[in-house]
Tab-separated table of C-alpha atoms in Angstrom:
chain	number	residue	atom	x	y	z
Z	1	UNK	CA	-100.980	-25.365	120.655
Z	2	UNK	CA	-100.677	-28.368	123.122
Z	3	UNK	CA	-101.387	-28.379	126.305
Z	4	UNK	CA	-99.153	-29.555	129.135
Z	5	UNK	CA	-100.843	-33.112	129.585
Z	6	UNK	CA	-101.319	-33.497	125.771
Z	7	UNK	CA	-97.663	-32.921	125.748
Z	8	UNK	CA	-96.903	-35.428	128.398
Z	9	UNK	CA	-98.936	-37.977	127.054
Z	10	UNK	CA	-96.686	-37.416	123.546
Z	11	UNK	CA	-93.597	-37.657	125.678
Z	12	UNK	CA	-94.567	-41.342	127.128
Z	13	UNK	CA	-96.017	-42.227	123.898
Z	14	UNK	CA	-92.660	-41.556	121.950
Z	15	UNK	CA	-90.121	-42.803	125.265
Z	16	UNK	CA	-92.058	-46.172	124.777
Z	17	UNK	CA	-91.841	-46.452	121.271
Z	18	UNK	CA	-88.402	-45.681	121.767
Z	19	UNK	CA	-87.986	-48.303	124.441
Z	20	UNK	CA	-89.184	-50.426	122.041
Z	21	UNK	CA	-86.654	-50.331	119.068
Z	22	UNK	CA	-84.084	-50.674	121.876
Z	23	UNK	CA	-85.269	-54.441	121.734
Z	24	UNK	CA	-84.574	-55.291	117.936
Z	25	UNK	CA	-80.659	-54.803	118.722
Z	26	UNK	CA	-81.003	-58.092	120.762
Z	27	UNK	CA	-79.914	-60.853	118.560
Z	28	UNK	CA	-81.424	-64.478	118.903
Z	29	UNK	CA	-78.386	-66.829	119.507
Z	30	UNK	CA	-77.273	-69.290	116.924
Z	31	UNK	CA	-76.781	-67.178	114.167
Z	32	UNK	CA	-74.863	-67.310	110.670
Z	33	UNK	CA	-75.877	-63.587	109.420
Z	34	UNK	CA	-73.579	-63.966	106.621
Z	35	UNK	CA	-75.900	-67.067	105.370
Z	36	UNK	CA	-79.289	-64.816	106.280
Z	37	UNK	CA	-77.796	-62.279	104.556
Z	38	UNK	CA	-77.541	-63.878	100.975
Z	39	UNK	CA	-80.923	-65.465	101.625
Z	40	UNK	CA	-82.233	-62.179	101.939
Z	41	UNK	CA	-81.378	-60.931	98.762
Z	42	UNK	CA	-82.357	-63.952	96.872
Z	43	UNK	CA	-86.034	-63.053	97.508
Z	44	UNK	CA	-87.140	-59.336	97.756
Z	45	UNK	CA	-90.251	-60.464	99.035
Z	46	UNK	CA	-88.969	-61.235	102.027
Z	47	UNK	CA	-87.914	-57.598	102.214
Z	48	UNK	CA	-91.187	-57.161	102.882
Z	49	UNK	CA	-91.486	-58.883	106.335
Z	50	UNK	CA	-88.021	-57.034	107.049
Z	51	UNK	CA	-89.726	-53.850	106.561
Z	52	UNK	CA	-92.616	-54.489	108.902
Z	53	UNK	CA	-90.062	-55.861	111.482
Z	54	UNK	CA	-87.941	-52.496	111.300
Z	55	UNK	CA	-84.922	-54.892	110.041
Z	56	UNK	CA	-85.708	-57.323	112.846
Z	57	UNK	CA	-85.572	-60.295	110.566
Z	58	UNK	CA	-82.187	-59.314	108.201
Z	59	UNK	CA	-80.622	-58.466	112.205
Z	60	UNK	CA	-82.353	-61.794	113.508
Z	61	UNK	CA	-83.567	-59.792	116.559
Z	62	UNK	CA	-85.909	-61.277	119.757
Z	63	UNK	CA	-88.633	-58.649	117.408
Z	64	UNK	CA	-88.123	-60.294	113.822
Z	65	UNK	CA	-91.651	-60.905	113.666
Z	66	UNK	CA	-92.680	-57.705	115.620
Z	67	UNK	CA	-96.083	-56.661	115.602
Z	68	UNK	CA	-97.004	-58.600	112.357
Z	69	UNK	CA	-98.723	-61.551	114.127
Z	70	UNK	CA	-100.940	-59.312	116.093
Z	71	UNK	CA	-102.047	-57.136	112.689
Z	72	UNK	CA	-102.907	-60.850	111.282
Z	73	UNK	CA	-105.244	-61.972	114.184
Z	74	UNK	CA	-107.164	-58.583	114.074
Z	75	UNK	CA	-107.672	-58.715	110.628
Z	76	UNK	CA	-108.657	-62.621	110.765
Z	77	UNK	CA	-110.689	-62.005	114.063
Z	78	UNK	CA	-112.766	-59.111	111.987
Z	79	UNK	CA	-113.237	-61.608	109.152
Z	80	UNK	CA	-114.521	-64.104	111.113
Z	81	UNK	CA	-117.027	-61.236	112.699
Z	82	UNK	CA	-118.747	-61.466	109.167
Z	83	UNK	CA	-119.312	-65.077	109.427
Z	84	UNK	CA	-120.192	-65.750	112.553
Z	85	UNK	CA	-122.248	-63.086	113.817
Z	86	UNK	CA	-121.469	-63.557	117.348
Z	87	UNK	CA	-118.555	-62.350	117.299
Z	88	UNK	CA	-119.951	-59.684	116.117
Z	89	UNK	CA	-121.295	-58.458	118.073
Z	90	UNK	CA	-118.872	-58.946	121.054
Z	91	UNK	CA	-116.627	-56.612	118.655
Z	92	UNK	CA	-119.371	-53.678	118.818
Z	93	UNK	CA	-120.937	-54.525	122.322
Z	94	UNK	CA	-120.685	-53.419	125.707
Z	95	UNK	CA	-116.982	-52.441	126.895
Z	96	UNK	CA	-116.462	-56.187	129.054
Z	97	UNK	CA	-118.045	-57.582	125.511
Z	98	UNK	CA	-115.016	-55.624	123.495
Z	99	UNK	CA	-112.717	-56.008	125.908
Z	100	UNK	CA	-113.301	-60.214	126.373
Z	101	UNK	CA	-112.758	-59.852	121.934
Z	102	UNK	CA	-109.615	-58.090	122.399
Z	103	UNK	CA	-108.407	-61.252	124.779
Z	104	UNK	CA	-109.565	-63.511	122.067
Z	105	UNK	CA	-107.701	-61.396	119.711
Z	106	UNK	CA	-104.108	-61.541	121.725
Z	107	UNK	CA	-105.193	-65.684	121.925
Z	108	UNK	CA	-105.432	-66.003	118.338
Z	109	UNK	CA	-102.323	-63.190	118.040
Z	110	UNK	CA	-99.978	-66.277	120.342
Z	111	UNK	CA	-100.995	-68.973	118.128
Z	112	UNK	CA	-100.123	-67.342	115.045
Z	113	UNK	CA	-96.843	-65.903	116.296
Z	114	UNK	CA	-96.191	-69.454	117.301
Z	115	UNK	CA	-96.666	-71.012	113.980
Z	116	UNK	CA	-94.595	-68.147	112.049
Z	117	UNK	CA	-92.212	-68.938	114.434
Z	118	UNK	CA	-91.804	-72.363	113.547
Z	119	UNK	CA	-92.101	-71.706	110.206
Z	120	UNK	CA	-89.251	-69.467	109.939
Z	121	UNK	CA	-87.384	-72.009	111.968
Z	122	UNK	CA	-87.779	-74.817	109.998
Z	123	UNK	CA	-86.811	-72.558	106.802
Z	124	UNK	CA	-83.700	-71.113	108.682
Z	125	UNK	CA	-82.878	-74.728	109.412
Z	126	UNK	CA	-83.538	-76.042	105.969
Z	127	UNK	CA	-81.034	-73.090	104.329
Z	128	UNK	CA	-78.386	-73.755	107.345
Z	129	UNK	CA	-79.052	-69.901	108.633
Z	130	UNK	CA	-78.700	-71.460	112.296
Z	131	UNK	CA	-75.373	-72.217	113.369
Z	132	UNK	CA	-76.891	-75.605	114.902
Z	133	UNK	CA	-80.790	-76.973	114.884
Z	134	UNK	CA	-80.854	-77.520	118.388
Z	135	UNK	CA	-80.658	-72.721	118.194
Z	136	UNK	CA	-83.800	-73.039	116.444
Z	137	UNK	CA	-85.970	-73.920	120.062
Z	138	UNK	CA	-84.599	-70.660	121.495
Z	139	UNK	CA	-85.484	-68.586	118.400
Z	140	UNK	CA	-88.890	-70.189	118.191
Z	141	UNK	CA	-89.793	-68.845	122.160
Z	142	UNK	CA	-87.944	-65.726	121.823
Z	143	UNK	CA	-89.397	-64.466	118.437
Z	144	UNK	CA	-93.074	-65.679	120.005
Z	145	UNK	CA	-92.543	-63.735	123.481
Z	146	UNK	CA	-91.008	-60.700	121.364
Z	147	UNK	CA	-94.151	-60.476	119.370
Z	148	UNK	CA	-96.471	-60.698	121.610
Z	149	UNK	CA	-94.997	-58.061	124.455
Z	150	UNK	CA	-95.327	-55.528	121.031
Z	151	UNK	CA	-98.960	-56.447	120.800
Z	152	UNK	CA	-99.659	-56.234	124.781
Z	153	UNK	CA	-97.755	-52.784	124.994
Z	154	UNK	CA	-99.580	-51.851	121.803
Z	155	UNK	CA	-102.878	-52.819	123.275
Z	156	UNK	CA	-101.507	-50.710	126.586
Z	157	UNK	CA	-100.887	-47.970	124.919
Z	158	UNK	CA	-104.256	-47.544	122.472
Z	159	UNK	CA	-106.644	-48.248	125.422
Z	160	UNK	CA	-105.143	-46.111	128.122
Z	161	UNK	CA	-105.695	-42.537	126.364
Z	162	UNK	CA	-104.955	-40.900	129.975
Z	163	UNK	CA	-101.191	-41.240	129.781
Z	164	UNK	CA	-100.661	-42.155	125.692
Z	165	UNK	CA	-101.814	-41.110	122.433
Z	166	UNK	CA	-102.750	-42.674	119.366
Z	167	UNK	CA	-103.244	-45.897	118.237
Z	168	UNK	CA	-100.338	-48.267	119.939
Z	169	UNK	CA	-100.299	-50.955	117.552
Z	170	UNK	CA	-99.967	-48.463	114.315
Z	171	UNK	CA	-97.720	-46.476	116.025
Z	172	UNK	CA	-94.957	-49.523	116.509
Z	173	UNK	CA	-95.603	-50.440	112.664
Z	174	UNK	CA	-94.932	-46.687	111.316
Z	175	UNK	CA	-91.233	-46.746	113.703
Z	176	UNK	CA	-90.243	-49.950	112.120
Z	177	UNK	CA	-91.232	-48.710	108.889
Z	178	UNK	CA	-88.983	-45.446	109.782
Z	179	UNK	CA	-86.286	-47.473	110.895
Z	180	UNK	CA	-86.005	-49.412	107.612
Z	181	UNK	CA	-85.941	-46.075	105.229
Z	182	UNK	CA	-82.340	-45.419	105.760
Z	183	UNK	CA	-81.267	-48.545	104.593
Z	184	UNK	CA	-83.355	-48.203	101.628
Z	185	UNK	CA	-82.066	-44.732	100.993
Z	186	UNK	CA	-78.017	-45.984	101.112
Z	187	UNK	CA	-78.591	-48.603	98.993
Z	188	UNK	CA	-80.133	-46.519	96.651
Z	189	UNK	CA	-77.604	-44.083	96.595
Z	190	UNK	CA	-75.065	-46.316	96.277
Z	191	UNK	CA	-76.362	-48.638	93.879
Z	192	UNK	CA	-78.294	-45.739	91.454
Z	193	UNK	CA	-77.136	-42.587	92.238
Z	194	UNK	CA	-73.252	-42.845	92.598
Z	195	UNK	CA	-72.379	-45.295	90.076
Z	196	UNK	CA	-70.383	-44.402	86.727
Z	197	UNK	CA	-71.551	-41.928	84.306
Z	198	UNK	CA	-73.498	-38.848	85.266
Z	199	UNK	CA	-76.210	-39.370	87.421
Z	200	UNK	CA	-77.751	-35.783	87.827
Z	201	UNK	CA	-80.755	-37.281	86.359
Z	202	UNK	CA	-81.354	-40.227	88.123
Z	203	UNK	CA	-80.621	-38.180	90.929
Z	204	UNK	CA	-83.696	-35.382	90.528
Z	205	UNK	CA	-85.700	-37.916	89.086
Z	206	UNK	CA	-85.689	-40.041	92.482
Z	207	UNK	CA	-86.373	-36.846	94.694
Z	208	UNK	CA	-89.263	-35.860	92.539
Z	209	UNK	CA	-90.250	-39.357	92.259
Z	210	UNK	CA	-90.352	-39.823	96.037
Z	211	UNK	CA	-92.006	-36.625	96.501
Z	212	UNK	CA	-94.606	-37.370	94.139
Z	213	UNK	CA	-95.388	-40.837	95.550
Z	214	UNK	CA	-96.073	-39.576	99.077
Z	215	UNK	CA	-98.364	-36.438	97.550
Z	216	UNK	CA	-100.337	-38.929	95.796
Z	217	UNK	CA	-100.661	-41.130	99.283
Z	218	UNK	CA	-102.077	-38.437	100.802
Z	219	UNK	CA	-104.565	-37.106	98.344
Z	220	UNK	CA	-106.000	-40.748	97.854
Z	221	UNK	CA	-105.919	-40.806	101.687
Z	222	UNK	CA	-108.194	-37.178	101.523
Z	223	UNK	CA	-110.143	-38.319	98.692
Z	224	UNK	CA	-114.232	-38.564	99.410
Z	225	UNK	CA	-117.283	-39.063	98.146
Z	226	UNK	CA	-119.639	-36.774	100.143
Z	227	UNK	CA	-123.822	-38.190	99.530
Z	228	UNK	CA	-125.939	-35.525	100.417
Z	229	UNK	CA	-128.965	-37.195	103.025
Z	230	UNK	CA	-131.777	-34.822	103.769
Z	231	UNK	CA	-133.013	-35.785	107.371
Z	232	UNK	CA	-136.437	-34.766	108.052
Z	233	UNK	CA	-139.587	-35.411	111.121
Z	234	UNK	CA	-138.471	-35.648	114.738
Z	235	UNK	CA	-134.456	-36.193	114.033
Z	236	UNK	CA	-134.292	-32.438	113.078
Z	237	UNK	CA	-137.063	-31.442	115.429
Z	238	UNK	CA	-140.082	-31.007	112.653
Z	239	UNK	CA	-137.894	-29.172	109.847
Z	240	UNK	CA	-135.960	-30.621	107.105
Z	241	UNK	CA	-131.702	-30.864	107.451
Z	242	UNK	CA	-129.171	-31.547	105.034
Z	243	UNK	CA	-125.972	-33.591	105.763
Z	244	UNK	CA	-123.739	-35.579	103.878
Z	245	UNK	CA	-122.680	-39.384	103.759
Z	246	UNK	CA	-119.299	-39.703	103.234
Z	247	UNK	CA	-117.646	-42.573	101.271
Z	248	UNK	CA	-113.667	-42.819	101.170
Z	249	UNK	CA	-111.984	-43.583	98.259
Z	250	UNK	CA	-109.983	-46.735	100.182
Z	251	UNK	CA	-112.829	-47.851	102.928
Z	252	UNK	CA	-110.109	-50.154	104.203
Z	253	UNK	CA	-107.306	-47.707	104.227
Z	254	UNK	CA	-103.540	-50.278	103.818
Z	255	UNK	CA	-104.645	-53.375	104.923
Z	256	UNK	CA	-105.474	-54.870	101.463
Z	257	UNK	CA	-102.032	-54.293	100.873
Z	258	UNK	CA	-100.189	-55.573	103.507
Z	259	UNK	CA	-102.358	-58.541	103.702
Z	260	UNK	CA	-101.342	-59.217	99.757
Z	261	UNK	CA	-97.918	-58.314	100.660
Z	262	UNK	CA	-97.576	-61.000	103.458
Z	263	UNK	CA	-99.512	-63.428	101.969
Z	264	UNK	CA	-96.978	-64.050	99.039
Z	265	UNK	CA	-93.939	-63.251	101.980
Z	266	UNK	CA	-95.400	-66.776	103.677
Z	267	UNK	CA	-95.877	-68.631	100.764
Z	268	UNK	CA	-91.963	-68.012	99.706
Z	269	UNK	CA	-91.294	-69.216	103.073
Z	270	UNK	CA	-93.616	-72.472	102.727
Z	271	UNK	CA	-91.821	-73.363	99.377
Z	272	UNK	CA	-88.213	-72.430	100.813
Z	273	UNK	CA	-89.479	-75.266	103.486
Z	274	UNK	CA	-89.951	-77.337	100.858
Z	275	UNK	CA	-87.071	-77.317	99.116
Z	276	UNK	CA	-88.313	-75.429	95.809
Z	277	UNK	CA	-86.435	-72.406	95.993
Z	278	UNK	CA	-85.362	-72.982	92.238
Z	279	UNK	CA	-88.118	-73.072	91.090
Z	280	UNK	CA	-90.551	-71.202	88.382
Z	281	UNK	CA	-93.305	-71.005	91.314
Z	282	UNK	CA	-90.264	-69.479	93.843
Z	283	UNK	CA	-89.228	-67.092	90.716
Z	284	UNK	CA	-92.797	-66.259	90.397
Z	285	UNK	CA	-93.117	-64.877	93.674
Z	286	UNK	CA	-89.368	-62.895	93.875
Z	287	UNK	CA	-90.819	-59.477	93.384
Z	288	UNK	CA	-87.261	-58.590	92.168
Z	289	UNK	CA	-87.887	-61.007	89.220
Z	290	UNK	CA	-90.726	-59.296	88.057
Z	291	UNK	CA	-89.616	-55.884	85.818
Z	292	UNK	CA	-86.673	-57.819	85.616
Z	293	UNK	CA	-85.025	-57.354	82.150
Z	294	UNK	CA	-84.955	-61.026	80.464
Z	295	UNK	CA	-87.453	-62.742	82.643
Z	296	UNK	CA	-91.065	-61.783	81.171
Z	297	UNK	CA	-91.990	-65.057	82.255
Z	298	UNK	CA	-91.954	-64.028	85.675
Z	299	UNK	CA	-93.916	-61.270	84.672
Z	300	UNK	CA	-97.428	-62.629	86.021
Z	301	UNK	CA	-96.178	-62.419	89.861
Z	302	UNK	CA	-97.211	-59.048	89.615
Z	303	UNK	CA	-100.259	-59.759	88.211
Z	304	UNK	CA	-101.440	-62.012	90.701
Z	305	UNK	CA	-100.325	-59.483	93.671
Z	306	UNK	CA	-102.851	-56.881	91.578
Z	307	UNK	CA	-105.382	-59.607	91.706
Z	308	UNK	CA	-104.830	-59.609	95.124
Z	309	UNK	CA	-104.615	-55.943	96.196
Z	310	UNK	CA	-108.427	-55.715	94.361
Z	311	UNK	CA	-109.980	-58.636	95.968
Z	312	UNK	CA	-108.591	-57.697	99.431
Z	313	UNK	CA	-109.933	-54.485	98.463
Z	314	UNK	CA	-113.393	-55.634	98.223
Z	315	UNK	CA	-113.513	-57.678	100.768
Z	316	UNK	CA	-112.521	-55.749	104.070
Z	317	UNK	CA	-113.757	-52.475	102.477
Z	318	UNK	CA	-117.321	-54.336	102.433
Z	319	UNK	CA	-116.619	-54.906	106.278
Z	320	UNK	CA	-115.368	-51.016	107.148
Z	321	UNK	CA	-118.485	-49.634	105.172
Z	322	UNK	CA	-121.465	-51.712	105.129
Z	323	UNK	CA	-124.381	-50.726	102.548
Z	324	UNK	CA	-127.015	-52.149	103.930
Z	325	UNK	CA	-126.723	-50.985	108.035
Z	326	UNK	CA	-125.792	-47.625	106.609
Z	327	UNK	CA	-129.072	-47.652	104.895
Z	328	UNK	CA	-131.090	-49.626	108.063
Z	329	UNK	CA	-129.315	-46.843	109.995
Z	330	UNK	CA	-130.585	-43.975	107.465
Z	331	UNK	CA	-134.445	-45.475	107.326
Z	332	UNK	CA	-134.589	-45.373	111.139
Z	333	UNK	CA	-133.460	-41.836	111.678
Z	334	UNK	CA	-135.676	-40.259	108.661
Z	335	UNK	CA	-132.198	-39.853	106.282
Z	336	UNK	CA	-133.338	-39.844	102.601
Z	337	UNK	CA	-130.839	-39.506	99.920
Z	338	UNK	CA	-132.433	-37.278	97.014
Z	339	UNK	CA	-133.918	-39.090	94.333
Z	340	UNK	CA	-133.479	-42.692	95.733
Z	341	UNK	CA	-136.273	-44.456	98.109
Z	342	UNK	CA	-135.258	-45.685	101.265
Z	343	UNK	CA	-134.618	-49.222	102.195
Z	344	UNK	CA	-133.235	-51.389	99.891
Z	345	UNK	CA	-133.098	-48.862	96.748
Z	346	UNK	CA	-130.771	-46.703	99.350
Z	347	UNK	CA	-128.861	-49.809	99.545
Z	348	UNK	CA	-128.319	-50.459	96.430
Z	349	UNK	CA	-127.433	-47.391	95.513
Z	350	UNK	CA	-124.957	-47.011	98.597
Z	351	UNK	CA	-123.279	-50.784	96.773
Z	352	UNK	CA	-123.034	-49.492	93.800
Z	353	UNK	CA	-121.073	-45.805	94.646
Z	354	UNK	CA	-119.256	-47.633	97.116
Z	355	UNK	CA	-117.874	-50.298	94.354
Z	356	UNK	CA	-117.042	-47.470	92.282
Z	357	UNK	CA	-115.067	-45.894	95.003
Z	358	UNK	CA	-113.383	-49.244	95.689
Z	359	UNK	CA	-112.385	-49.767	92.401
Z	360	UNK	CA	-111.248	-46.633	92.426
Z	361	UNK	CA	-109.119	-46.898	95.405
Z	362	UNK	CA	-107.533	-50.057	94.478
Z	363	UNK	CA	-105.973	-48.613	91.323
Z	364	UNK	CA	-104.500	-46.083	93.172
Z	365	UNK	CA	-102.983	-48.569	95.946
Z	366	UNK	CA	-101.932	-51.123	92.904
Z	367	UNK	CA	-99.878	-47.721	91.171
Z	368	UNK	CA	-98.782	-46.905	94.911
Z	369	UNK	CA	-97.161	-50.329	95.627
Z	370	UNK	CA	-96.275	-52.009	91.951
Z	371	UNK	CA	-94.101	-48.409	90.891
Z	372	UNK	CA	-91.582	-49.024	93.110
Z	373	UNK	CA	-91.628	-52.681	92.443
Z	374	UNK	CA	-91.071	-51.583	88.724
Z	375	UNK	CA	-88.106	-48.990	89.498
Z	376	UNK	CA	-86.296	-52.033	92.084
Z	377	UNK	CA	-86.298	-54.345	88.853
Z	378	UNK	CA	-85.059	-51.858	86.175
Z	379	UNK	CA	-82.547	-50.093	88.195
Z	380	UNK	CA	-81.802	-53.932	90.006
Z	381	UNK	CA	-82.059	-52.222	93.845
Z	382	UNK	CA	-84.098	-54.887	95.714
Z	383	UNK	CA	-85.031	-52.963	98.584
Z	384	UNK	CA	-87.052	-50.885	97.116
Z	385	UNK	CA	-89.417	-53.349	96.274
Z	386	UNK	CA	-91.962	-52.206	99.213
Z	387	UNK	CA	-91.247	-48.524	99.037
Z	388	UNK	CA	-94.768	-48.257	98.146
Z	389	UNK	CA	-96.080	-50.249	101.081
Z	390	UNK	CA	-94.191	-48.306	103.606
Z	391	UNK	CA	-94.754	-45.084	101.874
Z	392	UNK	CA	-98.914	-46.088	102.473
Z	393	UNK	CA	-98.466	-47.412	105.855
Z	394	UNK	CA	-96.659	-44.512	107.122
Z	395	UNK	CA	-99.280	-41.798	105.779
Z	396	UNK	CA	-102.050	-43.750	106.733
Z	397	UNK	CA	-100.793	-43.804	110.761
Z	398	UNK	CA	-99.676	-40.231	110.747
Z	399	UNK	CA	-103.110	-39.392	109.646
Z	400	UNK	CA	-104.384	-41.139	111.881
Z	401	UNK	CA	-102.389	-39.806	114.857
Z	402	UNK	CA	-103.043	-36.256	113.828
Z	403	UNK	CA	-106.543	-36.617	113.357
Z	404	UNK	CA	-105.839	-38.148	117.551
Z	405	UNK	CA	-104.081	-34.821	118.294
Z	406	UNK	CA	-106.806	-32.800	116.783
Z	407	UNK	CA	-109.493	-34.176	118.783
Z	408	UNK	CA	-107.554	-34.178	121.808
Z	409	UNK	CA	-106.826	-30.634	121.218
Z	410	UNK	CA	-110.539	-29.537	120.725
Z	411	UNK	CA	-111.663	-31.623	124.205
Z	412	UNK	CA	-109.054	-29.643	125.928
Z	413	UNK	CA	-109.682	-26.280	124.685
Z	414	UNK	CA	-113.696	-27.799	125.719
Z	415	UNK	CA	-112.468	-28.269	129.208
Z	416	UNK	CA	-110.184	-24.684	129.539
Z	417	UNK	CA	-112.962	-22.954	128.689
Z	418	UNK	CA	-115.783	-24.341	130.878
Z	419	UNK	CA	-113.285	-23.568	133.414
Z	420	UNK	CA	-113.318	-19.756	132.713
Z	421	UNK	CA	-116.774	-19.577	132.910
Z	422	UNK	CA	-117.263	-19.016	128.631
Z	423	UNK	CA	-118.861	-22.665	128.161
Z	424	UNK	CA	-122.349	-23.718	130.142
Z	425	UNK	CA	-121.437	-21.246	133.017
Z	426	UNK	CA	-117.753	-22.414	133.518
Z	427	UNK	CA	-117.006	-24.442	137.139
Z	428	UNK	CA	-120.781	-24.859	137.942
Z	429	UNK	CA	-121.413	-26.702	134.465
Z	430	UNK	CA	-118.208	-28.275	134.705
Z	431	UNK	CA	-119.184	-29.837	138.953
Z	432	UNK	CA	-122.771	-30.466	138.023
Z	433	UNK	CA	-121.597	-33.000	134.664
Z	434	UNK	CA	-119.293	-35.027	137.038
């Protein structure tokens, strides 16, 4: 049960998020939404960064690029940690150290809002979204400023864990994702489920479909390889201990898909910039095109976002679970994994489950996000495209945010009972640790 401060700190959490959405009713100025509108459903890709905005960018809010910008420098900032080991270790050093990498973070977080900014612009300008050019200056500051109060008040609300809860930044993705699901569901039901004939069947399929699809999320979500480590000498005080090493089945959780996802969003806007919407590179990368009955050619789009989920895969899951510090790490405090030497055999072994594990893990992610993809094409329902992608965003941050609770539950049931005396002598224990 929660206690009255874990209660409160919900309470501010939610009235901020709240506060929040109130801010993607505010239109920029300028605006033909008619126009946006049919340029929206020419590319179901774009759907994409509509989802992530919580409809920001179909309403042409202040928030059409919402947090996205910020989720882009973190996951750039952490790339260039593997490169250049300096920053590093300002990621994983003392708290000024982390907190001086978080300020280069929001630095790198401006520049990239700016650029989407103008990008999007110049594309609105190009297709005659903007009711004039000289609109496009006020959408470019308003969409930057937008984006980066999200990631500040995100930031705000991760670090200070006295008044909120959870993970600020996550926790502003998985509302806009919320916000965008009943949309999704009305066309859906309009398009599928209450056209002519009898549509009991499409009807149970899509409710066991849906049900099925967010089951699966969160078993591949629980899914874990547990390596037993026997841990002997001084770390268990002269006697042998055995613990496990566990391995996840996606080390790097949703980001290989979102970073696929957006990745092909920008690159439709860079060729609507250039003037090739009409062509077989632009039709490539319309997700909508891909099931699509008569178009086969298009067909490879969706093996190049595959391509993409696995290599993304690899990639940041070799940052989130490194082989050879987990071994280092092992070595140092006497862990031996049965039947494999320490050092470099542990590493190698630790590469080798963990690529299995990865593989793994991106199969299920590629079924996750390409079956809706499949269903938008036959059943010609765009906005479905990214079901998928929401569905795994929004079970990855409510795990995350009850795992949060959890903990914050356990420290205060800690503290309640120090005070009564039934935990290292109660007040006394409690006085003498401050």
């Amino acid at each position: 049960m929660l206690d009255k401060q874990l209660k409160r700190r919900c309470m501010l959490t939610a009235l901020v998020l709240l506060g929040l959405r109130l801010f993607h009713l505010i239109p920029v100025p300028g605006v033909d939404t008619g126009h946006l509108a049919g340029m929206m459903e020419k590319n179901s890709l774009l759907g994409f960064l509509d989802h992530v905005s919580g409809n920001g960018l179909s309403g042409m809010s202040i928030m059409a690029l919402s947090i996205g910008p910020y989720i882009t420098a973190s996951i750039v900032m952490q790339l260039l940690g593997e490169v250049f080991p300096k920053l590093k270790d300002l990621q994983k050093g003392k708290p000024e150290e982390r907190r001086y990498f978080g300020r280069m973070t929001l630095g790198m977080s401006a520049g990239i809002s700016l650029a989407e900014s103008g990008v999007l612009a110049l594309s609105f300008m190009k297709q005659r979204v903007f009711l004039s050019n000289i609109w496009a200056v006020p959408g470019i500051l308003l969409w930057s400023v937008g984006s980066m109060a999200l990631a500040v008040i995100g930031k705000r609300v991760t670090e200070d864990k006295e008044h909120f809860i959870g993970n600020g930044i996550s926790l502003i993705l998985l509302v806009n994702i919320l916000a965008s699901y009943p949309g999704d569901i009305m066309e859906y039901i309009n398009m599928v489920m209450l056209g002519p004939g009898n549509r009991a069947m499409p009807a149970t399929l899509s409710i066991a479909g849906v049900t099925l699809l967010f089951g699966f999320t969160v078993y591949i979500h629980c899914v874990e390889k547990k390596i037993p480590v026997v841990y002997t000498g001084k770390v268990a005080a002269g006697r042998s201990s055995v613990s496990t090493l566990p391995v996840r089945l996606c080390p790097g959780g949703v980001v290989p898909v979102i970073f696929a996802s957006g990745l092909l969003s920008f690159a439709v806007l860079g060729l609507q910039l250039a003037g090739k919407e009409g062509t077989f590179a632009a039709g490539l990368l319309n997700a909508a095109n891909w099931f699509h009955t008569g178009m086969q050619e298009y067909t490879l789009g969706v093996a190049l976002y595959i391509v993409l989920i696995f290599l993304f895969s690899f990639y940041y899951s070799g940052m989130a679970f490194s082989p050879r510090e987990t071994a280092e790490t092992l070595k140092k405090n006497g862990g031996l994994i049965p039947n494999v030497r320490p050092g470099k055999p542990t590493e190698r072994y630790l590469r080798k489950e963990m690529r299995k594990m990865i593989a793994a893990g991106a199969a299920a992610l590629t079924v996750i996000a390409v079956i809706p993809i499949a269903l938008s094409g036959v059943f010609g329902v765009s906005r479905l495209s990214f079901f998928g992608t929401s569905v795994l965003i929004t079970v990855s941050v409510i795990m995350e945010t009850k795992k949060d609770i959890a903990m914050q539950m356990r420290a205060g049931e800690y503290m309640a009972k120090a005070r009564k005396g039934g935990l290292f002598y109660g007040e006394k224990a409690l006085s003498a640790s401050r």
